[in-house]
Coordinates of C-alpha atoms and ligand atoms in Angstrom, one line a residue:
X28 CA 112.9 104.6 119.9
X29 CA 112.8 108.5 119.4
X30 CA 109.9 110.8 120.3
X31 CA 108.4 113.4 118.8
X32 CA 106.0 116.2 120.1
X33 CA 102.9 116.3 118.2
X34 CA 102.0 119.8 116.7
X35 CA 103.1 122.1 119.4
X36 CA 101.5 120.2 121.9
X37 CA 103.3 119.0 125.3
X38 CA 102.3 114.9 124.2
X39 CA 105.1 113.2 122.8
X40 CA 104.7 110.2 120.6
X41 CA 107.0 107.6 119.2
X42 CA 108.5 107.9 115.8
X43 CA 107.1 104.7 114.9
X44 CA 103.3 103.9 116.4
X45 CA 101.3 101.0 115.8
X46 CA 98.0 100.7 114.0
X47 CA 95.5 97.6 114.0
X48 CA 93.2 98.3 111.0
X49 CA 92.3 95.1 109.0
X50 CA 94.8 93.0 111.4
X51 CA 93.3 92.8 115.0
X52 CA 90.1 91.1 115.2
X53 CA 90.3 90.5 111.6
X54 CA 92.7 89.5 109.1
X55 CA 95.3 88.0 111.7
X56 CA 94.0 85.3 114.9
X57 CA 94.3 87.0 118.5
X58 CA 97.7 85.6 119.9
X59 CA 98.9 87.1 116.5
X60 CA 97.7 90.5 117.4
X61 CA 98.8 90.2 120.8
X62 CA 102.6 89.4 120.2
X63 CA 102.6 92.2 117.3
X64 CA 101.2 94.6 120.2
X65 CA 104.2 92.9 122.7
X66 CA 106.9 93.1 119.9
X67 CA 105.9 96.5 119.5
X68 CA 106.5 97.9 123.3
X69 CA 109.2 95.5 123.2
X70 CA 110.6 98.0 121.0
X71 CA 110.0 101.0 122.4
X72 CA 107.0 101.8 120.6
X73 CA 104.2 104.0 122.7
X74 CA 101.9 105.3 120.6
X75 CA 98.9 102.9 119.4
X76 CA 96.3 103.7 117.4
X77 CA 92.9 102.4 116.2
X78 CA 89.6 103.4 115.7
X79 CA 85.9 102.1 116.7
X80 CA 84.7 101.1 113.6
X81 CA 87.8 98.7 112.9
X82 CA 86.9 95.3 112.5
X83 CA 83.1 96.4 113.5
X84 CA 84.5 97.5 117.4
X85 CA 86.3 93.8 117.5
X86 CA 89.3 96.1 116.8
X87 CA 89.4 97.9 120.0
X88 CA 88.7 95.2 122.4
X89 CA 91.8 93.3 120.9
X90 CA 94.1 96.2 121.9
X91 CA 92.4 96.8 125.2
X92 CA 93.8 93.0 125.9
X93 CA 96.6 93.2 124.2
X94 CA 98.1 96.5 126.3
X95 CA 95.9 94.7 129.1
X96 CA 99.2 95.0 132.8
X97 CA 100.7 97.2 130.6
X98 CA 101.4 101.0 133.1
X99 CA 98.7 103.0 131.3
X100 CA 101.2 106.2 131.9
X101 CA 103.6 104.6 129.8
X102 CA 101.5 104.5 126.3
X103 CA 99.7 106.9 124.5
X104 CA 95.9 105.4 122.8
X105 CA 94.3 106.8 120.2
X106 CA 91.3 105.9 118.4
X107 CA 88.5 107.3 116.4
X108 CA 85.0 108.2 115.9
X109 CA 82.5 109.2 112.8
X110 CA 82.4 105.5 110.2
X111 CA 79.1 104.0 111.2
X112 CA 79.4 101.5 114.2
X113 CA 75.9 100.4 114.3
X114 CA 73.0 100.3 112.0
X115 CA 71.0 103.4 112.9
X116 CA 70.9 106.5 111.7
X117 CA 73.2 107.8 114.7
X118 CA 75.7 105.7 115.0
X119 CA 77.9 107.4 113.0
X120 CA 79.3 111.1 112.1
X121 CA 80.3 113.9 114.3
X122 CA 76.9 114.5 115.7
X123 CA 77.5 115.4 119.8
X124 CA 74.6 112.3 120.4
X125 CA 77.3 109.9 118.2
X126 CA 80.9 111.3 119.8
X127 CA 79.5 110.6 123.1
X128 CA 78.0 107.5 122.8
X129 CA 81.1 106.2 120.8
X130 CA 83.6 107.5 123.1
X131 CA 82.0 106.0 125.8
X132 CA 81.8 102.5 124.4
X133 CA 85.6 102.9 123.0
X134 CA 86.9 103.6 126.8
X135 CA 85.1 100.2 127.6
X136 CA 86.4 98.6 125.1
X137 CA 90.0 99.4 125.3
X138 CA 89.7 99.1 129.5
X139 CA 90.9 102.0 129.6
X140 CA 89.4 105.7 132.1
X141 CA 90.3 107.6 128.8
X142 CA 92.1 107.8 125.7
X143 CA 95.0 110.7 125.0
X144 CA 93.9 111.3 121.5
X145 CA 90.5 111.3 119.7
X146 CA 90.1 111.7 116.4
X147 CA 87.2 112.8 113.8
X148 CA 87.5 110.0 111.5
X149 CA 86.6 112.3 108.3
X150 CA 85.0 115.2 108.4
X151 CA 81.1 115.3 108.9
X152 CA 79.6 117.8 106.1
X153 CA 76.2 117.1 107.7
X154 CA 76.7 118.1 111.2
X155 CA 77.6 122.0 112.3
X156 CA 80.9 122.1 113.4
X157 CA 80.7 123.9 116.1
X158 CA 78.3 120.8 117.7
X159 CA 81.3 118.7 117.0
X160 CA 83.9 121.0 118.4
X161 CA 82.0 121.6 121.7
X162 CA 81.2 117.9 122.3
X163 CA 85.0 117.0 121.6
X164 CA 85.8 120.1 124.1
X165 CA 83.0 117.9 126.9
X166 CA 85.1 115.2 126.5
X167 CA 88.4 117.1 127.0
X168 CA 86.6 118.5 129.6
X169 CA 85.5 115.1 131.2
X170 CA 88.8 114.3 131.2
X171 CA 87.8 111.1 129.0
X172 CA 90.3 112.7 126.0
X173 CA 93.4 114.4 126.7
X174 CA 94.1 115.6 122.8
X175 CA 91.7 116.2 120.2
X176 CA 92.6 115.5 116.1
X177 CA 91.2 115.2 112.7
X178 CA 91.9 112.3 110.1
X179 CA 91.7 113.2 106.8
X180 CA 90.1 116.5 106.8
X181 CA 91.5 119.1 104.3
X182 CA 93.3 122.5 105.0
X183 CA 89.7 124.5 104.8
X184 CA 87.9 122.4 107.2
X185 CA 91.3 122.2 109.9
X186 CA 91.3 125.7 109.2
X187 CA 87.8 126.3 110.0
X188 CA 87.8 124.0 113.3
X189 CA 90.3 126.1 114.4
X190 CA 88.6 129.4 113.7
X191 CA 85.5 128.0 115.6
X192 CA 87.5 126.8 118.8
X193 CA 89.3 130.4 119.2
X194 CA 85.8 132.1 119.1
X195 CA 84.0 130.0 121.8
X196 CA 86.9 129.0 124.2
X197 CA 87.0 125.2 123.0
X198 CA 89.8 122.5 123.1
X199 CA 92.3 123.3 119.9
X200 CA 92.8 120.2 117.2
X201 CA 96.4 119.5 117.9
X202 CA 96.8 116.0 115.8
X203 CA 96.1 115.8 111.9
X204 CA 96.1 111.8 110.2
X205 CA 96.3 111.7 106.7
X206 CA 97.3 109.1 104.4
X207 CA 101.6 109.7 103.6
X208 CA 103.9 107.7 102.2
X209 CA 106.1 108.3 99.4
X210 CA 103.8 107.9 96.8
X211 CA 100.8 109.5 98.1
X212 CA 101.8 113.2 99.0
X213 CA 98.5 115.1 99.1
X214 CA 99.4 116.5 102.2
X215 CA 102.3 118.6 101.3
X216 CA 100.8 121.7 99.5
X217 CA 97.8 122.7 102.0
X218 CA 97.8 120.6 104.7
X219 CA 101.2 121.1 105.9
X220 CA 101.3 124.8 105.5
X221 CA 98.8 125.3 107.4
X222 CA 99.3 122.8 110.2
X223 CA 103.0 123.8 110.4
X224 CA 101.5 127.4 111.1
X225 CA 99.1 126.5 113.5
X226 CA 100.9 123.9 115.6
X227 CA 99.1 120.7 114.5
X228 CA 101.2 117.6 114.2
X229 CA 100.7 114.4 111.3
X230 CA 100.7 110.5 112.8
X231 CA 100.7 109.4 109.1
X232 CA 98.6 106.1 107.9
X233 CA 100.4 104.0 106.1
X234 CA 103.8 104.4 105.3
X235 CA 104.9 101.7 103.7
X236 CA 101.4 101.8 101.0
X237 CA 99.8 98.5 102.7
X238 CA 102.8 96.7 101.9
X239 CA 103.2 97.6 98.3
X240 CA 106.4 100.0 99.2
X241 CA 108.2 96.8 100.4
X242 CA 108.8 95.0 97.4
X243 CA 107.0 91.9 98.3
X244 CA 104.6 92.3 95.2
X245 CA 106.3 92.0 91.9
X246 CA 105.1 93.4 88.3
X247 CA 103.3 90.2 86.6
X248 CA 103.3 88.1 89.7
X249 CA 100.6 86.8 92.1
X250 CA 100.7 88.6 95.1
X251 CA 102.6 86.4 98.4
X252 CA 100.1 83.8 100.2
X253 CA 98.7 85.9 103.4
X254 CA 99.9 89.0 102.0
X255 CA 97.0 92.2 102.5
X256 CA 96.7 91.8 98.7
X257 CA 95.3 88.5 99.5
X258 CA 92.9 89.3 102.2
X259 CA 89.3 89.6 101.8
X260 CA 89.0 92.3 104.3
X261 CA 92.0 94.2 103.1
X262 CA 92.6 93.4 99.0
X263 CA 89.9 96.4 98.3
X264 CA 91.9 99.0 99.6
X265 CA 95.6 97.9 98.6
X266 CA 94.2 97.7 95.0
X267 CA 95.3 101.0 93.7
X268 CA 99.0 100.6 94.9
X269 CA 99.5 97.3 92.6
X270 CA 99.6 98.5 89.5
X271 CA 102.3 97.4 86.9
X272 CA 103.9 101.4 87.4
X273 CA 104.2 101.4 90.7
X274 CA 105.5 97.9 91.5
X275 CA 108.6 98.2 88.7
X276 CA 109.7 101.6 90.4
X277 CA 109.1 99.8 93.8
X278 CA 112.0 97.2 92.7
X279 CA 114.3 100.1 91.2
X280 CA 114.6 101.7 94.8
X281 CA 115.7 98.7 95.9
X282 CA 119.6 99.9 95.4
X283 CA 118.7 103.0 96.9
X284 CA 117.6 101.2 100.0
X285 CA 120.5 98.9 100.4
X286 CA 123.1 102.0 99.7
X287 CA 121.4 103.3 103.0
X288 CA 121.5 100.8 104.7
X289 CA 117.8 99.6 105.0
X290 CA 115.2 97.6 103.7
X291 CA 112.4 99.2 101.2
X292 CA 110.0 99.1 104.2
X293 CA 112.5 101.0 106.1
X294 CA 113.4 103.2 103.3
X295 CA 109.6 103.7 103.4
X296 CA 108.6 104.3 106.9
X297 CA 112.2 106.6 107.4
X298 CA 111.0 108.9 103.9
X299 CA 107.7 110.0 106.1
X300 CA 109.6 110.6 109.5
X301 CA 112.2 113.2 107.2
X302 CA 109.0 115.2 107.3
X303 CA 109.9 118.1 110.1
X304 CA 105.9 118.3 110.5
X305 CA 105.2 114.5 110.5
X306 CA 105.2 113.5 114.2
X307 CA 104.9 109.8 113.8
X308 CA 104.7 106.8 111.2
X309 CA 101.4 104.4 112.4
X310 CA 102.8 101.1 111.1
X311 CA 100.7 97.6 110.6
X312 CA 101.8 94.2 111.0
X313 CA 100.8 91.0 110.7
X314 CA 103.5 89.1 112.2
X315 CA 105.7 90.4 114.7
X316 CA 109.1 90.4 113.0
X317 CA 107.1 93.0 110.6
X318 CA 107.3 95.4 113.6
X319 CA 111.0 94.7 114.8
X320 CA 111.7 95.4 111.3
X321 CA 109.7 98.6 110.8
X322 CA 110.5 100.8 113.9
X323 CA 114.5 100.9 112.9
X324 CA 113.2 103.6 110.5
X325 CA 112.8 105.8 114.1
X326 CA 115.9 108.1 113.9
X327 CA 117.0 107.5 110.3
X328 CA 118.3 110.6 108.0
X329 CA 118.2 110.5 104.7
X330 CA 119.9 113.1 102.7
X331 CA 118.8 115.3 100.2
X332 CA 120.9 113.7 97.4
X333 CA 119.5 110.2 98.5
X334 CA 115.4 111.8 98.6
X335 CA 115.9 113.4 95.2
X336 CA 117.0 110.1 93.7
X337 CA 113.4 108.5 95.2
X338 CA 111.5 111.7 93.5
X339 CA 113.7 110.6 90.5
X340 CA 113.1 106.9 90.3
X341 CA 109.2 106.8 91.6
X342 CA 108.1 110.5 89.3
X343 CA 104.7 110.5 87.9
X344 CA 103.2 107.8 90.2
X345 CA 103.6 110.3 92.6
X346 CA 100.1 111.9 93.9
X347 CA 99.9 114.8 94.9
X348 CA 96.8 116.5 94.2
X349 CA 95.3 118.4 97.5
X350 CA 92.2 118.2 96.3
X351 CA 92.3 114.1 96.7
X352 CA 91.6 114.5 100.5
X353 CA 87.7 114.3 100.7
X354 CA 85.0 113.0 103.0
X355 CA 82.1 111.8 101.8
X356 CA 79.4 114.6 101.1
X357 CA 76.8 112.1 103.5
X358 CA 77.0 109.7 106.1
X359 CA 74.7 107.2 104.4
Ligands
NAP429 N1 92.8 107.5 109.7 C1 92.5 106.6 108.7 O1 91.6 106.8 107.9 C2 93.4 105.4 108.5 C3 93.3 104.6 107.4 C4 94.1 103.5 107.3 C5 95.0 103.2 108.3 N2 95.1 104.0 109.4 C6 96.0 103.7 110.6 O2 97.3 103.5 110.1 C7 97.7 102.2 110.5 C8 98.6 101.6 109.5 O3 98.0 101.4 108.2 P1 98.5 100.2 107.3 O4 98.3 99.0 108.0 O5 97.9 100.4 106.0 O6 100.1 100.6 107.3 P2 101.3 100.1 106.5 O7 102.4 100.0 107.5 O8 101.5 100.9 105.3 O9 100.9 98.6 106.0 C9 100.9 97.5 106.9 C10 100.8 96.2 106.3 O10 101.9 96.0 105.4 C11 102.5 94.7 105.5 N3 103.9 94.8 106.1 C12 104.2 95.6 107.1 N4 105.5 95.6 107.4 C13 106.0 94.7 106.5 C14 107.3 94.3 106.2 N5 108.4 94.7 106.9 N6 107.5 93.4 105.2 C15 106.5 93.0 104.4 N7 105.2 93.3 104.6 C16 105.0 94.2 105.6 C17 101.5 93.9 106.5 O11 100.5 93.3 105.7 P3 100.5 91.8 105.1 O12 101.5 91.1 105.9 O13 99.1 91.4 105.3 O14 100.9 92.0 103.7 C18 101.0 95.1 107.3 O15 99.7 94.8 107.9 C19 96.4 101.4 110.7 O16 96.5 100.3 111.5 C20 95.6 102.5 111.3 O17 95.9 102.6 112.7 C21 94.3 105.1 109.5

């Protein structure tokens, strides 16, 4: 495994960190989840992530077990707060009554004294931000976070936290997680800039499109039995990757993959790491060998000829619009 620090912060992280949305505590049985998290340290990986509204908190408390013996100095857990956890009107957004009350039931959750990254799910257009910022700062404080980060938010509102932090003394995002893979690029005209300038690293979501950037779903064909694309939980949000487009010049960078050496999800995961300002690559897997096979992408190079021959092969379903990274105007 390689490392990378995040931003310009002193935390490193592993090129490759594992994610449990729609697996743990959801689409994939317990002991599942459990020797995905073992294959994963198994392989070097440190860096976990996950979030409190993940399979409605069942998320959490599957990882808590699953990294249950394991030194707690020797991984790095990050998780999530602002999508609504409970039914009332504050149990979700970046209000300082929600961050505390969610941070607190995460920590139990995930056994754990405190967690070395939190991260504002989206950004919370109905909550001032300096509320948010201090209460992230208490928990820095408390020593119940060690890092403080953003998911999703665009260049104006990182840009803005920031501002807000230098002014009153507060704890400094160092940790941006946006959606990048080779496809979806939103990232690279604002978000990068900026984050690149002011020392904030990207642990990207994923990599490989939810599966689509593997090859396993071909133009015309039903999708593979227990595939994401056959999940109830998980079809919704693979949808827009499966589209006739995409899945042909999927297949035609199959040659480009095997000239290097790697398999499409490889290929996949190794395009986001060639990003200087992307820190990590949070992979998910529902079976184990999916991890052993996704964290060879850690140390990869790719060179320029090889990238210009993906722009070349995937061109317009590439998406790139800046403007495509939004929170929703209200919580409700
Ligand atoms: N901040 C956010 O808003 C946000 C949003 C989404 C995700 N995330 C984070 O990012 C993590 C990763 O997201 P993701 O699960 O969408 O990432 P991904 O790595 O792009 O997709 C993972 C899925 O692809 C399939 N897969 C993985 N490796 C494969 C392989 N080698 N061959 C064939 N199929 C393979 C598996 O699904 P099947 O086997 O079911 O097909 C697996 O669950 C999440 O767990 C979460 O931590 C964050």
């Amino acid at each position: 495994m390689k490392f990378r620090h995040l931003g310009r912060s002193g935390l490193k992280v592993s090129e490759i960190a594992y994610g449990n949305w729609i697996t743990h505590g959801s689409q994939v049985a317990e002991d599942t989840a459990r020797a995905c998290v073992a294959a994963a340290l198994d392989e070097g990986v440190t860096t976990f992530d996950t979030a409190d509204v993940y399979a409605g908190t069942k998320a959490e408390e599957v990882l808590g077990r699953g990294l249950r013996g394991v030194r707690r100095e020797s991984v790095e857990i990050f998780t999530k707060v602002y999508w609504p956890t409970g039914p009332c009107a504050n149990d979700r957004g970046l209000s300082r009554k929600h961050i505390i009350e969610s941070a607190n039931a995460s920590l139990k959750r995930l056994h754990t004294d405190y967690v070395d990254m939190y991260q504002a799910h989206r950004y919370d257009h109905e909550t001032p931000l300096e509320e948010t910022m201090r209460a992230f700062d208490d928990l820095v404080r408390q020593g119940k976070a060690l890092y403080i980060g953003v998911s999703e938010w665009r260049a104006e509102e990182i840009a803005a936290a920031l501002r807000i932090a230098d002014e009153m003394g507060l704890d400094r995002i160092v940790s941006n997680q946006p959606q990048y893979n080779m496809i979806w690029r939103v990232i690279e005209s604002e978000v990068v800039p900026l984050c690149e300038k002011e020392g904030i690293g990207q642990i990207v979501w994923s990599p490989i499109a939810q599966g689509a950037l593997t090859g396993k779903y071909q133009h015309g064909a039903a999708p593979p039995a227990g595939s994401r694309a056959t999940d109830s939980r998980g079809s919704f949000f693979i949808t827009e990757y499966l589209t006739d487009d995409i899945l042909r010049r999927v297949q035609d960078l199959r040659p480009v993959a095997d000239e290097a050496g790697l398999t499409l999800a490889q290929l996949a995961v190794a395009w986001t790491l060639q990003n200087p300002n992307v820190a990590a690559a949070i992979v998910g897997a529902t079976r184990p060998e999916q991890v052993r096979e996704n964290v060879k992408a850690a140390g990869v190079r790719l060179d320029q000829a090889l990238l210009a021959r993906i722009d070349d092969i995937l061109g317009p379903a590439i998406v790139r619009d800046p403007a495509l990274t939004a929170s929703p105007r209200s919580r409700d």
